[in-house]
Short mmCIF file of C-alpha atoms and ligand atoms in Angstrom, two decimals:
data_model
loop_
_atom_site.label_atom_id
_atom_site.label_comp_id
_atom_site.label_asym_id
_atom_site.label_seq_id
_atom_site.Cartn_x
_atom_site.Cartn_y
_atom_site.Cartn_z
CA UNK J 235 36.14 82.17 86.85
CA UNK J 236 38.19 83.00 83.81
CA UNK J 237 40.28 85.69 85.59
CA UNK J 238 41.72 83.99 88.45
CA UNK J 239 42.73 81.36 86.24
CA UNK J 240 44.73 83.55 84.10
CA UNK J 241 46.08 85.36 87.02
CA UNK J 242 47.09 81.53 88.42
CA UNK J 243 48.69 80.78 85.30
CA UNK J 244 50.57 84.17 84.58
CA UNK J 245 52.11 84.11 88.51
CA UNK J 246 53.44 80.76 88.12
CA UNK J 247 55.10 81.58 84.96
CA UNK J 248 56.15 84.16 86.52
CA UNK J 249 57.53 82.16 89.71
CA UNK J 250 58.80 79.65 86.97
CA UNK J 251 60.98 82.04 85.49
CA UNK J 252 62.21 83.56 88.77
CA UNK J 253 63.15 79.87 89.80
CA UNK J 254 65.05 79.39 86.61
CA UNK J 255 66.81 82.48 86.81
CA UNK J 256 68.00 82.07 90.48
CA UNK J 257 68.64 78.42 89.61
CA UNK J 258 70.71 79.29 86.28
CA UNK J 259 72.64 82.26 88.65
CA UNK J 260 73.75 80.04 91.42
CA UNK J 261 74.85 76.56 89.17
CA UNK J 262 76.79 79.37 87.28
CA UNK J 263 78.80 80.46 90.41
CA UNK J 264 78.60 76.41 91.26
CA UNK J 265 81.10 75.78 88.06
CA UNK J 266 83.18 79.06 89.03
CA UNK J 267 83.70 77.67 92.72
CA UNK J 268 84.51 74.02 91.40
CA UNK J 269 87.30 75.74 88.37
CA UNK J 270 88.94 77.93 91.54
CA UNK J 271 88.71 74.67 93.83
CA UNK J 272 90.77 72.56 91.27
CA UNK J 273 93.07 75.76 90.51
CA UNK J 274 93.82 75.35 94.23
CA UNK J 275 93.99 71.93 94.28
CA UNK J 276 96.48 72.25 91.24
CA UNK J 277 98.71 74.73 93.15
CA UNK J 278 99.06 72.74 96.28
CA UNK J 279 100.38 70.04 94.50
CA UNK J 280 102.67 72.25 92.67
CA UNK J 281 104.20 73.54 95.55
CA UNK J 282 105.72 72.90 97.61
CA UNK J 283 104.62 69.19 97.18
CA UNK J 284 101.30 67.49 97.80
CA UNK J 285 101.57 67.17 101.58
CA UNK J 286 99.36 63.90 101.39
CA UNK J 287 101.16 61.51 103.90
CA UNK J 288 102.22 58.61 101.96
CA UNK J 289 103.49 55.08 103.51
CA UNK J 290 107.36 54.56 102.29
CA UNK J 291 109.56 52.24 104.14
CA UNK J 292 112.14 53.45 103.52
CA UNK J 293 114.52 55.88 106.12
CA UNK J 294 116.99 58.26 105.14
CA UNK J 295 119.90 59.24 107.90
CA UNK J 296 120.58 62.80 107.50
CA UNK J 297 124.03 63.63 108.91
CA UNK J 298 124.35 67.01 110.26
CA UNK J 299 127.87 68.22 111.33
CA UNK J 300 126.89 71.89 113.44
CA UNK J 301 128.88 74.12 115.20
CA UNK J 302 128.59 77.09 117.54
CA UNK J 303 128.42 80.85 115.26
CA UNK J 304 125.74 83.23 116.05
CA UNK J 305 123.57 81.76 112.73
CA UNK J 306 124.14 78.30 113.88
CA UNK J 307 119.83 78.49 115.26
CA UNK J 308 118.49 80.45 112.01
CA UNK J 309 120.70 77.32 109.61
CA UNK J 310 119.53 74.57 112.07
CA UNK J 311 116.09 75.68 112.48
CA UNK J 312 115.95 75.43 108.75
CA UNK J 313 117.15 72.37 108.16
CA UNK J 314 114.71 71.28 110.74
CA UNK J 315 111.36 72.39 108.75
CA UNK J 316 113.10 70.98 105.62
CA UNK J 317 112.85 67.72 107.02
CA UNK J 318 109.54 67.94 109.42
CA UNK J 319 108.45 68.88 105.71
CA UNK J 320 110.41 65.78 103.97
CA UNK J 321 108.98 63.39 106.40
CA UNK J 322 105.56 63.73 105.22
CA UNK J 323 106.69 61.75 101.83
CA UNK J 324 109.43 59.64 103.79
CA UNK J 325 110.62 58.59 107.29
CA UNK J 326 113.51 60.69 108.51
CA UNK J 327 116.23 60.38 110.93
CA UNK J 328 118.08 63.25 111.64
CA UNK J 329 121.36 62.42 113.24
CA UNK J 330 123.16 66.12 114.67
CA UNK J 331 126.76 65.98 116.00
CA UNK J 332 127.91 68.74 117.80
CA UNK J 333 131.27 70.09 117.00
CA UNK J 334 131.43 70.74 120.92
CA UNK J 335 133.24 68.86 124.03
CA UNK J 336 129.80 68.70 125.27
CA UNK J 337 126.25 68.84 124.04
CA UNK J 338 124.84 72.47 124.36
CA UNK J 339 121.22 73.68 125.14
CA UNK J 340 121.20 75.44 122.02
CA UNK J 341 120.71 71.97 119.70
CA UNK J 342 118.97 69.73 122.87
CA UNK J 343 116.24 72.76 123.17
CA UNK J 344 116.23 72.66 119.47
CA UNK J 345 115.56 69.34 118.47
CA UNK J 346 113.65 68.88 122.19
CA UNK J 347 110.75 70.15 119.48
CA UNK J 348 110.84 67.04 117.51
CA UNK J 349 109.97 64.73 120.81
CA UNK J 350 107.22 67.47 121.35
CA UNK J 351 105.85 66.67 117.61
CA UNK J 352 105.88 63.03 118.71
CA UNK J 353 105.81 62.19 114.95
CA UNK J 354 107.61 59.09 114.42
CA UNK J 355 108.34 59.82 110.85
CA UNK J 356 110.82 62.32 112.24
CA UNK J 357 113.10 61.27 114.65
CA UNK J 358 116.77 61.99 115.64
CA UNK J 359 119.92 61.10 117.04
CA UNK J 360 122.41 63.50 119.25
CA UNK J 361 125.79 63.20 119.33
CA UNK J 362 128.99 65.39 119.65
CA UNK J 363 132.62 64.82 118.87
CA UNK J 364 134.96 67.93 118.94
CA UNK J 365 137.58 68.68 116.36
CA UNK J 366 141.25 68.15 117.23
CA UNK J 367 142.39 71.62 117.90
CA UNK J 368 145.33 70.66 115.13
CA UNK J 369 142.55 70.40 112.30
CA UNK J 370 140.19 73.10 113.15
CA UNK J 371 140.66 76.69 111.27
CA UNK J 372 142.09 79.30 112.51
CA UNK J 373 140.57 82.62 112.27
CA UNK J 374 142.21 84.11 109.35
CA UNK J 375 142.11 80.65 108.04
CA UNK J 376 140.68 80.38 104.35
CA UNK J 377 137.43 77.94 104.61
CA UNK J 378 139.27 75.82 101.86
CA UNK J 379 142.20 75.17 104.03
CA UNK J 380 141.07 72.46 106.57
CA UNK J 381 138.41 70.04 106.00
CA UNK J 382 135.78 70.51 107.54
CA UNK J 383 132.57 68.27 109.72
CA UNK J 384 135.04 65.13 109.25
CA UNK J 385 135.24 64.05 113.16
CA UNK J 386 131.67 64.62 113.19
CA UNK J 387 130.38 62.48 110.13
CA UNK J 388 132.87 59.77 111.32
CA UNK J 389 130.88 59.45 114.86
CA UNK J 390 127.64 59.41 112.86
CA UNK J 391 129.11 56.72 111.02
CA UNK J 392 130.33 54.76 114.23
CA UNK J 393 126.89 54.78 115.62
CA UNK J 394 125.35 53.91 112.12
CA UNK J 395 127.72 50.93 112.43
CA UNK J 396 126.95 50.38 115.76
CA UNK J 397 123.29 50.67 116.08
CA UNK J 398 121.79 49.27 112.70
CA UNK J 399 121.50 45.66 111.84
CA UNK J 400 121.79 44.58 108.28
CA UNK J 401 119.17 43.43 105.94
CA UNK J 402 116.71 45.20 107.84
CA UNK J 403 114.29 47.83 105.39
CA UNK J 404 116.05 50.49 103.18
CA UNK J 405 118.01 52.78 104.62
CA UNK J 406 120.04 55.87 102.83
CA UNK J 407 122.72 57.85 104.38
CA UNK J 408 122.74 61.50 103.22
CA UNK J 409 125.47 64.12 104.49
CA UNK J 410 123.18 67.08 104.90
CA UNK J 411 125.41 70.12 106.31
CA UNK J 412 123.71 72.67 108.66
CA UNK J 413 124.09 75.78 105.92
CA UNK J 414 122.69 74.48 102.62
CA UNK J 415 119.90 74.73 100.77
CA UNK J 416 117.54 72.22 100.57
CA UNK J 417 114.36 71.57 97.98
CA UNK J 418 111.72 68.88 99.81
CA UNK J 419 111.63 67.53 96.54
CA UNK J 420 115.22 65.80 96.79
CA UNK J 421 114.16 63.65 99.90
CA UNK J 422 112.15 61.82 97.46
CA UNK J 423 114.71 61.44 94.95
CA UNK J 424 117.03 60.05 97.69
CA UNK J 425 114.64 57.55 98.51
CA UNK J 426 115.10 56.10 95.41
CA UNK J 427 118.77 55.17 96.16
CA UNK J 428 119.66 51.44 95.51
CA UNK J 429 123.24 51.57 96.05
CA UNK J 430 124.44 55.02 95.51
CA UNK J 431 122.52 57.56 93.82
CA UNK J 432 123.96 61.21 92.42
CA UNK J 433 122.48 64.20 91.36
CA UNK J 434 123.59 67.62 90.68
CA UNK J 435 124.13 70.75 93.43
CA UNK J 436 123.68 74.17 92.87
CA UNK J 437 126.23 77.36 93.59
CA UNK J 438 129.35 75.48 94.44
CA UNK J 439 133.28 75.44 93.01
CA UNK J 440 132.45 78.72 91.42
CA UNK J 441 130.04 77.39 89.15
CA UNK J 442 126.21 77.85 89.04
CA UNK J 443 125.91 74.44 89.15
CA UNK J 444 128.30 70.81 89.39
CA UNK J 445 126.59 67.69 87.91
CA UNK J 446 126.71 63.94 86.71
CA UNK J 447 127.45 63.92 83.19
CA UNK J 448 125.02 61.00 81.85
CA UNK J 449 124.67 59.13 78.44
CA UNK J 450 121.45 59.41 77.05
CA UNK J 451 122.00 56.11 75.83
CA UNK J 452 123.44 54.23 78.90
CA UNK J 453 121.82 56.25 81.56
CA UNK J 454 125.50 55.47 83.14
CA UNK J 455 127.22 58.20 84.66
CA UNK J 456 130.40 59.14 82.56
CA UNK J 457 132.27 62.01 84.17
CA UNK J 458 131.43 65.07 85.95
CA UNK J 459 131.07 68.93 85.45
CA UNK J 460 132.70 70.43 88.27
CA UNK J 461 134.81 73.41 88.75
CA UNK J 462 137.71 72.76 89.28
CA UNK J 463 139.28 69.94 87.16
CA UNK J 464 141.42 67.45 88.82
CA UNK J 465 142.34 63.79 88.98
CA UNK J 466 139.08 63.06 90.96
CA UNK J 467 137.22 60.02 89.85
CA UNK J 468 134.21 61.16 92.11
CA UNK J 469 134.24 65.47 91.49
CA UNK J 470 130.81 65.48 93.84
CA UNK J 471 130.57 68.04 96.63
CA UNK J 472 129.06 66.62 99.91
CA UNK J 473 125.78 67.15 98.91
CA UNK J 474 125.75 65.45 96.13
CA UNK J 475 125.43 62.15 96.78
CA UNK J 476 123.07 59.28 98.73
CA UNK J 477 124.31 55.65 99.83
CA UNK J 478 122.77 52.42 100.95
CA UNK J 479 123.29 51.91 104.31
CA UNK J 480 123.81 48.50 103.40
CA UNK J 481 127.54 49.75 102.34
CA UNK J 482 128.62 51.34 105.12
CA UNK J 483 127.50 48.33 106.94
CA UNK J 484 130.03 46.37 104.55
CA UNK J 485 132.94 48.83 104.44
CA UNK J 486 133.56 48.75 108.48
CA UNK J 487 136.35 50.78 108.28
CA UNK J 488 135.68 52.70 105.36
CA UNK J 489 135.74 56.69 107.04
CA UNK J 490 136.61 60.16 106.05
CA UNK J 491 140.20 61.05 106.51
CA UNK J 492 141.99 63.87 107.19
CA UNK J 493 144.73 62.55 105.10
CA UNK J 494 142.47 63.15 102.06
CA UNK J 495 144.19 66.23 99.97
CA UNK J 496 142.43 69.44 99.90
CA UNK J 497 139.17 69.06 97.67
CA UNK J 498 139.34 65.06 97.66
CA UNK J 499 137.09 63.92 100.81
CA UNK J 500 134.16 62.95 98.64
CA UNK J 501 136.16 61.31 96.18
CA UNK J 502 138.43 59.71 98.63
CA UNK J 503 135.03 57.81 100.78
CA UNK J 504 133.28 57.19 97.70
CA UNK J 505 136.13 55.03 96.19
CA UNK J 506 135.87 52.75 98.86
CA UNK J 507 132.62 51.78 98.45
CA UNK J 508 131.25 52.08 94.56
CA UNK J 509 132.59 52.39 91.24
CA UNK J 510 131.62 55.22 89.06
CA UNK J 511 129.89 53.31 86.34
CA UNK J 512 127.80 52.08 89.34
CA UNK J 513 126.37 55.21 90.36
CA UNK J 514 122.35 56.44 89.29
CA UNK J 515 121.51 59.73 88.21
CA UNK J 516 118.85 60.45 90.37
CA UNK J 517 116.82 64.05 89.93
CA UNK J 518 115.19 63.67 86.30
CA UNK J 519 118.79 62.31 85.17
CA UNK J 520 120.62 64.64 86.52
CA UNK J 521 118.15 67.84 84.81
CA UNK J 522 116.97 68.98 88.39
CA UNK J 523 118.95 71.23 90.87
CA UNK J 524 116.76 70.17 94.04
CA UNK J 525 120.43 71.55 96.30
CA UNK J 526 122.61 74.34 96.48
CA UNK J 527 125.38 74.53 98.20
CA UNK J 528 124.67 78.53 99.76
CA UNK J 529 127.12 79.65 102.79
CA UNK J 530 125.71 82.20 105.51
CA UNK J 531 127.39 85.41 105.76
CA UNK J 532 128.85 85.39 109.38
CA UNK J 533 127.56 88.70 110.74
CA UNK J 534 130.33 90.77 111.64
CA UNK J 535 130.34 93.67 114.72
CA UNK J 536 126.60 92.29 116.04
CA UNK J 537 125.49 94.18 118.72
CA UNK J 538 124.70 92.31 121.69
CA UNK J 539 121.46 93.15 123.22
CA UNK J 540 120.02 91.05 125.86
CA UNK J 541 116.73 88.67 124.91
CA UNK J 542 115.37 85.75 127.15
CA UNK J 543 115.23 83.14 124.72
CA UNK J 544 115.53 80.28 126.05
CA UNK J 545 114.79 77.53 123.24
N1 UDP R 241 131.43 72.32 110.66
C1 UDP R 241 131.76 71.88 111.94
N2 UDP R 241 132.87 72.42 112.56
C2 UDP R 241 133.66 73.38 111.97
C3 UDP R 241 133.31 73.80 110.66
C4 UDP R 241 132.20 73.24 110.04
O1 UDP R 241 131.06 71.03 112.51
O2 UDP R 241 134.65 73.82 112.59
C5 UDP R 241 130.23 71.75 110.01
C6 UDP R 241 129.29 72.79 109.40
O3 UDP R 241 128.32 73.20 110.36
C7 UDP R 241 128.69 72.08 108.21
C8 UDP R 241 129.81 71.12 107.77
O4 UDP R 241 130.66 70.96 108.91
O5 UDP R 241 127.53 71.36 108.54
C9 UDP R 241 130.63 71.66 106.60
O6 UDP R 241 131.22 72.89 106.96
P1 UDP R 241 131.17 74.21 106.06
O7 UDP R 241 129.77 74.47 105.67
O8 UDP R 241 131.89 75.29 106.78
O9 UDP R 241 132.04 73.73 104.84
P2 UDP R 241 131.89 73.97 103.27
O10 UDP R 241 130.45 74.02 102.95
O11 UDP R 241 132.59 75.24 103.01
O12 UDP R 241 132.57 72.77 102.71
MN1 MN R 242 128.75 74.63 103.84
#
């Protein structure tokens, strides 16, 4: 009777340790698979931003001047998943005006994609308004010569005017051209607007970078670094800047001119409706490049080949 016992005993140590040593293998590969799970988790929120949906009243009006040039899709199809993107932290209106006597296929087919999302974070607005043949570039035109997208943000601001009642929930107007580049990040910073918020933009007036100069002290905004130096009390590119809707609502005349003198546009609007010292430094205070002002190269000589496609 001795034996079997002894065999009984020395089999379940055995078994024992066999248990223990699966046991000990698999909660080791447990800890690994929870250390890569939050390294993952980490990452996502890194970049390009958590994409958790969060509730913010607030809307911002993204005003898109666009006109016909063979990269007019690839910029517009950008901008596009810049803001389907944005709209997950912030509701989005994306108002296009067509620099076109009529409305073409091209944008309708485009933004035909944002009724098929049926996302009501993301909605838009389609308008045209053509530019007086007087003010539109010629050819051999430098860009610099004629300003540019001003018909169009004027009928963006006519329907603004006309179609939004005041002292309704926040709303920020943001001049968002078709060819920039845009970090999802800055939608969030633009949400913070109260009256008019500034921050700085990359790759523009020959510098790497134009910005807000703040006081530490203050946090008001005391000049600017731009590159060219002027008289300007506002040296912002387009990009630069968000405003309360609430303004524009004030201001009912307040538009962009083409009276303004080269380079002055921005300054010239903004006077009419704030005063510097009023401005915010949005973007960490003015530390964060979340825009850059980049330009497409307009292909030259393309080769046409025929495609169907009809979007
Ligand atoms: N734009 C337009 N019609 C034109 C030229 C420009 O509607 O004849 C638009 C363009 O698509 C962009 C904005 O106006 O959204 C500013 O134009 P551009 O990028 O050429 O100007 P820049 O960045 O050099 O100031
Ligand atoms: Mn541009």
């Amino acid at each position: 009777m001795k034996k079997p016992r002894i065999l009984v005993g020395a089999t379940s140590i055995v078994f024992f340790i066999i248990i223990w040593k699966l046991y000990g293998i698999e909660s080791v590969s447990g800890v690994e698979e929870l250390k890569q799970e939050l390294e993952y988790q980490e990452n996502i929120n890194r970049f390009p931003l958590s994409l958790e949906r969060i509730v913010n009243p607030v809307t911002i009006y993204c005003v898109t001047p666009t006109y016909w040039r063979l990269v007019q899709k690839a910029e517009l199809i950008q901008v596009l998943q810049t803001l389907t993107l944005a709209s997950f932290k912030v509701n989005i209106k994306w108002i296009v005006i067509e620099d076109s006597e009529q409305k073409t296929s091209l944008v309708t087919n485009l933004l035909k994609r944002i009724d098929d999302a049926g996302d009501s974070r993301l909605s838009y607005v389609h308008l045209n308004a053509k530019t007086p043949p007087f003010q539109q570039l010629k050819a051999k035109d430098p860009r610099w010569k004629k300003h540019r997208g001003v018909e169009q943000r004027n009928a963006a601001l006519k329907w603004i005017r006309e179609n939004i009642k005041p002292h309704g929930s926040k709303k920020i107007i943001f001049f968002m051209d078709d060819d920039n580049t845009y970090d999802v990040r800055l939608f969030e910073e633009i949400a913070k607007v109260d009256k008019v918020g500034v921050w700085p933009v990359g790759l523009v007036g020959g510098l790497n970078l134009e910005t807000p100069i703040v006081d530490p002290k203050t946090g008001e905004v005391l000049k600017f670094k731009s590159g060219w130096q002027s008289k300007r009390v506002f040296s912002l590119d387009m990009a630069a800047f968000g405003i309360n809707i609430e303004l524009i609502l004030n201001k009912t005349i307040t538009v962009f001119s083409y009276r303004s003198e080269v380079g002055y546009l921005e300054n010239d609007f903004l006077s009419e409706l704030i005063e510097k010292r009023q401005l915010e430094p949005l973007a960490n205070n003015c530390t964060k490049v979340y825009v850059w002002h980049t330009r497409t190269m307009n292909p030259e000589a393309l080769k046409k080949i025929e495609l169907h496609d009809e979007e």
